[in-house]
Amino acid sequence: MRLFAAVLPPEAAVAELAARVKALRALPGADGLRWTEREGWHFTLAFFGEVAEDVLPELHTRLARAAHRHHPHELRLAGGGRFDDRVVWVGVDGDSEALRRLADSAEAGGRRAGVPMDRHRPYHPHLTIARARARSSGHGSPHHGSSHHGSSHHGSSGHGSPHHGSTTSLAPYVDGLMDFAGREWTVGELSLVRSHPPAPGVPGQQPRYEVVAAWPLGH
């Protein structure tokens, strides 16, 4: 099964972001983007890809240990940026360093469990809200709505799928996130999430995400 470790924002934070995204989707050209449904909003910490059944017990054990070693911490959804003209994302304010440490532990847990992992890259949290529909050329450089929010990272909600440039400029949508700052919330849980790919040949269908296990932080 296709798995990743993640932090899921609470419904109150999701609702605040959904109100801002609704305004962004009313901007000219918004139909040129594929907007991620709110049910799919999450911060990927480590992407494991296809995990064999016989590896799952050890992966669960390792992630439980990772969660135990970290304490709950405070974040808020805030600001945003883009990857060229491919992806629009929302960043975080608060104890993002604690989130980075949790991501590093989740990745290390996957490696120790025997999951084949890509090379380590520094983790910069972001939550993807939209992707370009059209493809042309692009180089994958991150662009930021502000200097203190996230950038490229080792596990987006796209989970390694390649994307290229778009004929739709993402600048207006990033500008629309510049002053966004949601309520503070507590990261208190590490989740293991399964990604169910969309059915082939069904236009507009998005992946479905299922939480298969979760561990409280600090317990």
Coordinates of N, CA and C in Angstrom, one line a residue:
M1 N 0.8 -1.2 0.0 CA 0.0 0.0 0.0 C 0.9 1.2 0.0
R2 N 0.3 2.3 -0.5 CA 1.1 3.6 -0.7 C 0.9 4.4 0.6
L3 N 1.9 4.7 1.3 CA 1.8 5.3 2.6 C 2.7 6.5 2.8
F4 N 2.3 7.4 3.7 CA 3.2 8.5 4.1 C 2.8 8.9 5.5
A5 N 3.8 9.5 6.2 CA 3.5 10.1 7.6 C 3.1 11.5 7.4
A6 N 2.2 11.9 8.3 CA 1.6 13.3 8.1 C 1.2 13.9 9.4
V7 N 1.0 15.2 9.4 CA 0.3 15.9 10.4 C -1.0 16.5 9.8
L8 N -2.1 16.3 10.4 CA -3.4 16.8 9.8 C -3.9 18.0 10.6
P9 N -4.1 19.1 10.0 CA -4.6 20.3 10.8 C -6.1 20.0 11.2
P10 N -6.5 20.6 12.4 CA -7.8 20.3 12.9 C -8.9 21.0 12.0
E11 N -10.1 20.6 12.2 CA -11.2 21.1 11.4 C -11.3 22.6 11.5
A12 N -11.1 23.2 12.6 CA -11.3 24.7 12.8 C -10.2 25.4 11.9
A13 N -9.0 24.9 11.9 CA -8.0 25.5 11.0 C -8.3 25.3 9.5
V14 N -8.8 24.1 9.2 CA -9.2 23.8 7.8 C -10.3 24.7 7.4
A15 N -11.3 25.0 8.2 CA -12.4 25.8 7.9 C -11.9 27.2 7.6
E16 N -11.0 27.7 8.4 CA -10.4 29.1 8.1 C -9.7 29.1 6.7
L17 N -8.9 28.1 6.5 CA -8.2 28.1 5.2 C -9.2 27.9 4.0
A18 N -10.3 27.1 4.2 CA -11.2 26.9 3.2 C -11.9 28.2 2.8
A19 N -12.2 29.1 3.8 CA -12.8 30.4 3.4 C -11.9 31.2 2.6
R20 N -10.6 31.2 2.8 CA -9.6 31.9 2.0 C -9.5 31.3 0.6
V21 N -9.5 30.0 0.6 CA -9.4 29.3 -0.7 C -10.6 29.6 -1.6
K22 N -11.8 29.6 -1.0 CA -13.0 30.0 -1.7 C -12.8 31.3 -2.4
A23 N -12.2 32.3 -1.8 CA -12.0 33.6 -2.4 C -11.0 33.5 -3.5
L24 N -10.0 32.7 -3.3 CA -9.0 32.5 -4.4 C -9.6 31.8 -5.6
R25 N -10.5 30.9 -5.4 CA -11.1 30.2 -6.5 C -12.1 31.0 -7.3
A26 N -12.4 32.2 -6.8 CA -13.3 33.1 -7.5 C -12.4 34.1 -8.3
L27 N -11.1 34.0 -8.3 CA -10.3 34.9 -9.1 C -10.3 34.5 -10.5
P28 N -10.0 35.4 -11.5 CA -10.0 35.1 -12.9 C -8.9 34.0 -13.1
G29 N -9.2 33.0 -13.9 CA -8.2 32.0 -14.3 C -8.1 30.9 -13.3
A30 N -8.9 30.9 -12.2 CA -8.8 29.8 -11.2 C -9.2 28.5 -11.8
D31 N -10.0 28.5 -12.9 CA -10.4 27.2 -13.5 C -9.2 26.5 -14.2
G32 N -8.1 27.2 -14.4 CA -7.0 26.7 -14.9 C -6.1 25.9 -14.0
L33 N -6.6 25.8 -12.7 CA -5.8 25.1 -11.7 C -6.7 23.9 -11.2
R34 N -6.0 22.9 -10.7 CA -6.6 21.8 -10.0 C -6.6 22.0 -8.5
W35 N -7.7 22.3 -7.9 CA -7.7 22.7 -6.5 C -7.9 21.4 -5.6
T36 N -7.0 21.3 -4.6 CA -7.0 20.2 -3.7 C -8.2 20.3 -2.8
E37 N -9.1 19.3 -2.7 CA -10.2 19.3 -1.8 C -9.7 19.4 -0.4
R38 N -10.5 20.0 0.5 CA -10.1 20.2 1.9 C -9.9 18.9 2.6
E39 N -10.5 17.8 2.2 CA -10.3 16.5 2.8 C -8.9 16.0 2.6
G40 N -8.2 16.6 1.6 CA -6.9 16.1 1.3 C -5.8 17.0 1.8
W41 N -6.2 18.0 2.6 CA -5.1 18.9 3.1 C -4.4 18.3 4.3
H42 N -3.1 18.3 4.2 CA -2.2 17.7 5.2 C -0.8 18.2 5.0
F43 N 0.0 18.0 6.0 CA 1.5 18.3 5.9 C 2.1 16.9 5.9
T44 N 2.7 16.5 4.7 CA 3.4 15.3 4.7 C 4.7 15.5 5.4
L45 N 5.1 14.5 6.3 CA 6.3 14.5 7.0 C 7.4 13.6 6.3
A46 N 6.9 12.5 5.9 CA 7.8 11.5 5.2 C 7.0 10.7 4.2
F47 N 7.5 10.5 3.0 CA 6.8 9.7 2.0 C 7.4 8.4 1.9
F48 N 6.7 7.3 2.1 CA 7.2 6.0 2.1 C 7.0 5.2 0.8
G49 N 6.0 5.7 0.0 CA 5.7 5.0 -1.2 C 5.0 3.7 -1.0
E50 N 5.2 2.7 -1.9 CA 4.6 1.4 -1.7 C 5.3 0.6 -0.7
V51 N 4.6 0.2 0.4 CA 5.2 -0.5 1.5 C 4.7 -1.9 1.5
A52 N 5.6 -2.8 1.6 CA 5.2 -4.3 1.6 C 4.5 -4.6 3.0
E53 N 3.6 -5.5 2.9 CA 2.9 -5.9 4.1 C 3.8 -6.4 5.3
D54 N 4.9 -7.1 4.9 CA 5.7 -7.6 6.0 C 6.6 -6.5 6.6
V55 N 6.6 -5.3 6.1 CA 7.3 -4.2 6.7 C 6.5 -3.4 7.6
L56 N 5.1 -3.5 7.5 CA 4.2 -2.7 8.2 C 4.4 -2.7 9.7
P57 N 4.5 -3.9 10.3 CA 4.6 -4.0 11.8 C 5.8 -3.2 12.3
E58 N 7.0 -3.3 11.7 CA 8.1 -2.6 12.1 C 8.0 -1.1 11.8
L59 N 7.3 -0.7 10.7 CA 7.1 0.7 10.5 C 6.2 1.3 11.6
H60 N 5.2 0.6 12.0 CA 4.3 1.0 13.0 C 5.1 1.2 14.3
T61 N 5.9 0.3 14.6 CA 6.8 0.4 15.8 C 7.7 1.6 15.8
R62 N 8.3 1.8 14.7 CA 9.3 2.9 14.6 C 8.6 4.2 14.6
L63 N 7.4 4.4 14.0 CA 6.7 5.6 14.1 C 6.1 5.9 15.5
A64 N 5.7 4.8 16.2 CA 5.2 5.0 17.5 C 6.4 5.5 18.4
R65 N 7.6 5.0 18.2 CA 8.7 5.5 19.0 C 9.0 7.0 18.6
A66 N 8.9 7.3 17.3 CA 9.2 8.7 16.9 C 8.2 9.6 17.6
A67 N 6.9 9.3 17.6 CA 5.9 10.1 18.2 C 6.2 10.3 19.7
H68 N 6.6 9.2 20.4 CA 6.9 9.2 21.8 C 8.0 10.2 22.1
R69 N 8.9 10.4 21.2 CA 10.1 11.2 21.5 C 9.8 12.7 21.3
H70 N 8.7 13.1 20.8 CA 8.4 14.5 20.5 C 7.2 15.0 21.3
H71 N 7.2 16.2 21.7 CA 6.2 16.8 22.5 C 5.2 17.6 21.6
P72 N 3.9 17.7 22.0 CA 3.0 18.6 21.2 C 3.6 20.0 21.1
H73 N 3.2 20.6 20.0 CA 3.7 22.0 19.7 C 2.7 22.8 19.0
E74 N 2.9 24.1 19.0 CA 1.8 25.0 18.4 C 2.2 25.5 17.0
L75 N 1.3 25.5 16.1 CA 1.4 26.0 14.7 C 0.2 26.8 14.4
R76 N 0.3 27.5 13.3 CA -0.8 28.1 12.6 C -0.6 28.1 11.1
L77 N -1.6 27.9 10.3 CA -1.5 28.1 8.9 C -1.3 29.5 8.6
A78 N -0.3 29.9 7.7 CA 0.0 31.3 7.5 C 0.8 31.5 6.2
G79 N 0.4 32.5 5.5 CA 1.2 32.9 4.3 C 1.1 31.8 3.2
G80 N 2.0 31.9 2.3 CA 2.1 30.9 1.2 C 3.1 31.1 0.2
G81 N 3.1 30.3 -0.9 CA 4.1 30.5 -1.9 C 3.8 29.6 -3.1
R82 N 4.7 29.4 -4.0 CA 4.5 28.6 -5.2 C 5.8 27.9 -5.6
F83 N 5.7 26.8 -6.3 CA 6.8 26.2 -7.0 C 6.6 26.5 -8.5
D84 N 7.4 27.5 -9.0 CA 7.3 27.9 -10.3 C 5.8 28.2 -10.6
D85 N 5.3 27.8 -11.8 CA 3.9 27.9 -12.0 C 3.3 26.5 -12.0
R86 N 3.6 25.7 -11.0 CA 3.1 24.4 -10.8 C 2.2 24.2 -9.6
V87 N 2.6 24.7 -8.5 CA 1.9 24.4 -7.2 C 1.8 25.7 -6.4
V88 N 0.6 25.8 -5.8 CA 0.4 26.9 -4.8 C 0.2 26.2 -3.4
W89 N 0.9 26.7 -2.5 CA 0.9 26.1 -1.1 C 0.8 27.1 0.0
V90 N 0.3 26.7 1.1 CA 0.2 27.5 2.3 C 1.3 27.0 3.3
G91 N 1.9 28.0 4.0 CA 2.9 27.7 4.9 C 2.5 27.7 6.4
V92 N 3.4 27.8 7.3 CA 3.1 27.7 8.7 C 3.9 28.8 9.5
D93 N 3.3 29.2 10.6 CA 4.0 30.0 11.6 C 3.9 29.2 12.9
G94 N 4.8 29.6 13.8 CA 4.8 28.9 15.1 C 6.1 28.1 15.2
D95 N 6.0 26.9 15.9 CA 7.1 26.1 16.2 C 7.4 25.2 15.0
S96 N 7.7 25.7 13.9 CA 8.0 24.9 12.7 C 9.2 24.1 12.9
E97 N 10.2 24.5 13.7 CA 11.4 23.7 14.0 C 11.0 22.3 14.6
A98 N 10.0 22.4 15.5 CA 9.5 21.1 16.1 C 8.9 20.2 15.1
L99 N 8.2 20.8 14.1 CA 7.6 20.0 13.0 C 8.7 19.4 12.1
R100 N 9.8 20.2 11.9 CA 10.9 19.6 11.1 C 11.6 18.5 11.8
R101 N 11.7 18.6 13.1 CA 12.3 17.5 13.9 C 11.4 16.2 13.8
L102 N 10.1 16.4 13.9 CA 9.2 15.3 13.8 C 9.3 14.7 12.5
A103 N 9.4 15.5 11.4 CA 9.5 14.9 10.1 C 10.8 14.1 9.9
D104 N 11.9 14.6 10.5 CA 13.2 13.9 10.4 C 13.1 12.6 11.1
S105 N 12.4 12.5 12.2 CA 12.2 11.3 13.0 C 11.3 10.3 12.2
A106 N 10.3 10.8 11.6 CA 9.4 9.9 10.8 C 10.2 9.3 9.6
E107 N 11.0 10.1 9.0 CA 11.8 9.6 7.9 C 12.8 8.6 8.3
A108 N 13.5 8.9 9.4 CA 14.4 7.9 10.0 C 13.8 6.6 10.4
G109 N 12.5 6.7 10.9 CA 11.8 5.5 11.3 C 11.5 4.7 10.1
G110 N 11.1 5.3 9.0 CA 10.9 4.5 7.8 C 12.1 3.8 7.3
R111 N 13.3 4.5 7.3 CA 14.5 3.9 6.9 C 14.9 2.7 7.8
R112 N 14.7 2.9 9.1 CA 15.1 1.8 10.0 C 14.1 0.6 9.9
A113 N 12.9 0.9 9.5 CA 11.9 -0.2 9.3 C 12.2 -1.0 8.0
G114 N 13.1 -0.5 7.2 CA 13.4 -1.2 5.9 C 12.6 -0.6 4.7
V115 N 12.0 0.5 4.8 CA 11.3 1.1 3.7 C 12.4 1.8 2.8
P116 N 12.4 1.5 1.5 CA 13.3 2.1 0.6 C 12.9 3.6 0.5
M117 N 13.8 4.5 0.8 CA 13.5 5.9 0.9 C 14.4 6.7 -0.1
D118 N 13.9 7.8 -0.6 CA 14.8 8.7 -1.4 C 15.8 9.3 -0.5
R119 N 16.8 9.9 -1.1 CA 17.9 10.6 -0.3 C 17.2 11.7 0.6
H120 N 17.8 11.9 1.7 CA 17.3 12.9 2.6 C 17.4 14.3 2.1
R121 N 16.4 15.1 2.2 CA 16.4 16.5 1.8 C 15.8 17.3 3.0
P122 N 16.3 18.5 3.3 CA 15.8 19.3 4.4 C 14.3 19.5 4.2
Y123 N 13.6 19.4 5.3 CA 12.2 19.5 5.4 C 11.7 20.9 5.5
H124 N 10.9 21.4 4.7 CA 10.3 22.7 4.8 C 8.8 22.6 4.6
P125 N 8.0 22.7 5.7 CA 6.6 22.4 5.6 C 5.8 23.3 4.7
H126 N 4.9 22.6 4.0 CA 3.9 23.4 3.2 C 2.7 22.5 2.9
L127 N 1.5 23.1 2.7 CA 0.3 22.4 2.5 C -0.2 22.8 1.1
T128 N -0.3 21.8 0.2 CA -0.6 22.1 -1.2 C -2.1 22.4 -1.3
I129 N -2.5 23.5 -2.0 CA -3.9 23.8 -2.2 C -4.3 23.8 -3.7
A130 N -3.3 23.9 -4.6 CA -3.7 23.9 -6.0 C -2.5 23.5 -6.8
R131 N -2.8 22.9 -8.0 CA -1.7 22.6 -9.0 C -2.2 23.0 -10.4
A132 N -1.2 23.2 -11.2 CA -1.5 23.6 -12.6 C -2.1 22.4 -13.3
R133 N -3.0 22.7 -14.2 CA -3.6 21.7 -15.1 C -2.7 21.5 -16.3
A134 N -2.3 22.6 -17.0 CA -1.5 22.5 -18.2 C 0.0 22.2 -17.9
R135 N 0.7 21.6 -18.8 CA 2.1 21.3 -18.6 C 2.9 21.9 -19.8
S136 N 4.0 22.6 -19.4 CA 4.9 23.0 -20.5 C 6.3 22.8 -19.9
S137 N 7.1 23.8 -19.6 CA 8.4 23.6 -19.1 C 8.5 24.2 -17.7
G138 N 9.4 23.8 -16.9 CA 9.6 24.3 -15.6 C 10.8 23.7 -14.9
H139 N 11.3 24.4 -13.9 CA 12.5 23.9 -13.3 C 12.4 23.6 -11.8
G140 N 11.2 23.8 -11.3 CA 10.9 23.4 -9.9 C 11.5 24.3 -8.8
S141 N 11.7 25.6 -9.1 CA 12.2 26.5 -8.1 C 11.1 27.0 -7.2
P142 N 11.3 27.0 -5.9 CA 10.3 27.6 -5.0 C 10.2 29.1 -5.0
H143 N 9.1 29.6 -4.9 CA 8.9 31.1 -4.7 C 8.0 31.3 -3.5
H144 N 8.3 32.3 -2.7 CA 7.7 32.4 -1.4 C 6.8 33.7 -1.4
G145 N 5.7 33.5 -0.7 CA 4.9 34.7 -0.4 C 5.6 35.6 0.6
S146 N 6.4 35.0 1.5 CA 7.1 35.8 2.5 C 8.3 34.9 3.0
S147 N 9.3 35.6 3.6 CA 10.5 34.9 3.8 C 10.5 33.8 4.9
H148 N 9.4 33.9 5.8 CA 9.5 33.0 6.9 C 8.5 31.8 6.8
H149 N 8.0 31.6 5.6 CA 7.1 30.4 5.4 C 7.9 29.4 4.6
G150 N 7.2 28.2 4.5 CA 7.9 27.0 3.9 C 8.4 27.1 2.5
S151 N 9.2 26.2 2.0 CA 9.6 26.1 0.7 C 9.6 24.7 0.2
S152 N 10.4 24.3 -0.7 CA 10.4 22.9 -1.2 C 10.7 22.0 -0.1
H153 N 10.2 20.7 -0.2 CA 10.5 19.8 0.9 C 10.5 18.4 0.4
H154 N 10.8 17.4 1.3 CA 10.9 16.0 0.8 C 9.7 15.2 0.8
G155 N 8.5 15.9 0.9 CA 7.3 15.1 0.8 C 6.1 16.1 0.8
S156 N 5.6 16.4 -0.4 CA 4.4 17.2 -0.6 C 3.2 16.4 -0.7
S157 N 2.0 17.0 -0.7 CA 0.9 16.1 -0.9 C 0.8 15.6 -2.3
G158 N 1.7 16.0 -3.2 CA 1.8 15.3 -4.5 C 2.6 14.0 -4.4
H159 N 3.4 13.8 -3.3 CA 4.1 12.6 -3.1 C 4.9 12.1 -4.3
G160 N 5.7 13.1 -4.8 CA 6.7 12.7 -5.7 C 6.3 12.7 -7.2
S161 N 5.0 13.1 -7.5 CA 4.6 13.1 -8.8 C 5.2 14.3 -9.6
P162 N 5.7 14.1 -10.8 CA 6.3 15.2 -11.5 C 5.3 16.2 -12.0
H163 N 5.6 17.5 -12.0 CA 4.8 18.5 -12.5 C 5.7 19.5 -13.3
H164 N 5.1 20.1 -14.3 CA 5.9 21.0 -15.1 C 5.1 22.3 -15.1
G165 N 5.6 23.3 -15.8 CA 5.0 24.6 -15.9 C 3.6 24.7 -16.4
S166 N 3.0 25.9 -16.2 CA 1.6 26.1 -16.6 C 1.5 27.4 -17.3
T167 N 0.4 27.5 -18.1 CA 0.1 28.7 -18.8 C -0.7 29.7 -17.8
T168 N -1.1 29.2 -16.6 CA -1.8 30.0 -15.6 C -0.8 30.6 -14.7
S169 N -0.7 31.9 -14.5 CA 0.2 32.5 -13.5 C -0.4 32.3 -12.1
L170 N 0.5 31.8 -11.2 CA 0.1 31.6 -9.9 C 0.3 32.8 -9.0
A171 N 0.9 33.8 -9.5 CA 1.2 35.0 -8.6 C 0.0 35.6 -7.9
P172 N -1.2 35.7 -8.6 CA -2.4 36.3 -7.9 C -2.8 35.5 -6.7
Y173 N -2.7 34.2 -6.8 CA -3.1 33.3 -5.8 C -2.2 33.3 -4.6
V174 N -0.9 33.4 -4.9 CA 0.1 33.6 -3.8 C -0.1 35.0 -3.1
D175 N -0.3 36.0 -3.9 CA -0.6 37.3 -3.3 C -1.8 37.3 -2.4
G176 N -2.8 36.5 -2.8 CA -4.0 36.3 -2.0 C -3.8 35.6 -0.7
L177 N -2.7 35.0 -0.5 CA -2.3 34.3 0.7 C -1.4 35.1 1.6
M178 N -0.9 36.2 1.1 CA 0.2 37.0 1.8 C -0.3 37.4 3.2
D179 N -1.5 37.8 3.4 CA -2.0 38.2 4.7 C -2.7 37.2 5.5
F180 N -2.8 36.0 5.0 CA -3.5 34.9 5.7 C -2.8 34.4 6.9
A181 N -3.5 34.4 8.0 CA -2.9 33.8 9.2 C -4.1 33.2 10.0
G182 N -4.1 31.9 10.1 CA -5.1 31.2 10.8 C -4.9 31.2 12.3
R183 N -5.8 30.5 13.0 CA -5.7 30.4 14.4 C -4.6 29.4 14.8
E184 N -4.1 29.5 16.0 CA -3.1 28.6 16.5 C -3.7 27.3 16.9
W185 N -3.0 26.2 16.6 CA -3.5 24.9 17.0 C -2.3 24.0 17.4
T186 N -2.7 23.0 18.1 CA -1.7 22.1 18.7 C -1.5 20.9 17.8
V187 N -0.2 20.6 17.4 CA 0.2 19.4 16.8 C 0.3 18.4 17.9
G188 N -0.6 17.4 17.9 CA -0.5 16.5 19.0 C -0.5 15.0 18.6
E189 N -0.3 14.8 17.3 CA -0.5 13.4 16.8 C 0.3 13.3 15.5
L190 N 0.9 12.1 15.4 CA 1.6 11.7 14.1 C 0.7 10.6 13.5
S191 N 0.4 10.8 12.2 CA -0.5 9.9 11.5 C 0.2 9.2 10.4
L192 N -0.2 7.9 10.2 CA 0.3 7.2 9.0 C -0.9 7.1 8.1
V193 N -0.8 7.6 6.9 CA -1.9 7.8 6.0 C -1.7 6.9 4.7
R194 N -2.7 6.3 4.3 CA -2.7 5.6 3.0 C -3.3 6.4 1.9
S195 N -2.6 6.4 0.8 CA -3.1 7.2 -0.4 C -3.7 6.2 -1.4
H196 N -5.0 6.4 -1.7 CA -5.7 5.6 -2.7 C -5.8 6.5 -4.0
P197 N -5.1 6.0 -5.0 CA -5.1 6.8 -6.3 C -6.4 7.0 -6.9
P198 N -6.7 8.0 -7.7 CA -8.0 8.1 -8.4 C -8.1 7.0 -9.4
A199 N -9.4 6.7 -9.7 CA -9.7 5.7 -10.7 C -9.2 6.2 -12.0
P200 N -8.6 5.4 -12.9 CA -8.2 5.8 -14.2 C -9.4 6.2 -15.1
G201 N -9.2 7.2 -15.8 CA -10.2 7.6 -16.8 C -11.3 8.4 -16.2
V202 N -11.2 8.8 -14.9 CA -12.3 9.6 -14.3 C -11.8 11.1 -14.2
P203 N -12.2 12.0 -15.1 CA -11.6 13.3 -15.0 C -12.0 14.0 -13.7
G204 N -11.0 14.7 -13.1 CA -11.2 15.5 -12.0 C -11.2 14.8 -10.6
Q205 N -11.1 13.5 -10.7 CA -11.1 12.7 -9.4 C -9.7 12.9 -8.8
Q206 N -9.7 13.0 -7.4 CA -8.5 13.2 -6.7 C -8.2 12.0 -5.8
P207 N -6.9 11.9 -5.4 CA -6.6 10.8 -4.5 C -7.4 10.8 -3.2
R208 N -7.7 9.7 -2.6 CA -8.4 9.6 -1.4 C -7.4 9.2 -0.3
Y209 N -7.5 9.8 0.9 CA -6.5 9.6 1.9 C -7.2 8.9 3.1
E210 N -6.6 7.9 3.7 CA -7.2 7.1 4.8 C -6.1 7.0 5.9
V211 N -6.5 7.5 7.1 CA -5.6 7.4 8.2 C -5.6 5.9 8.7
V212 N -4.5 5.2 8.6 CA -4.5 3.8 9.0 C -4.0 3.6 10.4
A213 N -3.3 4.6 11.0 CA -2.8 4.5 12.4 C -2.4 6.0 12.8
A214 N -2.4 6.2 14.1 CA -2.0 7.5 14.6 C -1.5 7.3 16.0
W215 N -0.5 8.1 16.4 CA 0.2 8.0 17.7 C 0.2 9.4 18.3
P216 N -0.2 9.6 19.6 CA -0.1 10.9 20.2 C 1.4 11.2 20.5
L217 N 1.7 12.5 20.4 CA 3.1 12.9 20.7 C 3.3 12.9 22.2
G218 N 4.5 12.5 22.5 CA 4.9 12.6 23.9 C 4.4 11.5 24.8
H219 N 3.8 10.4 24.2 CA 3.2 9.4 25.1 C 3.8 8.0 24.7

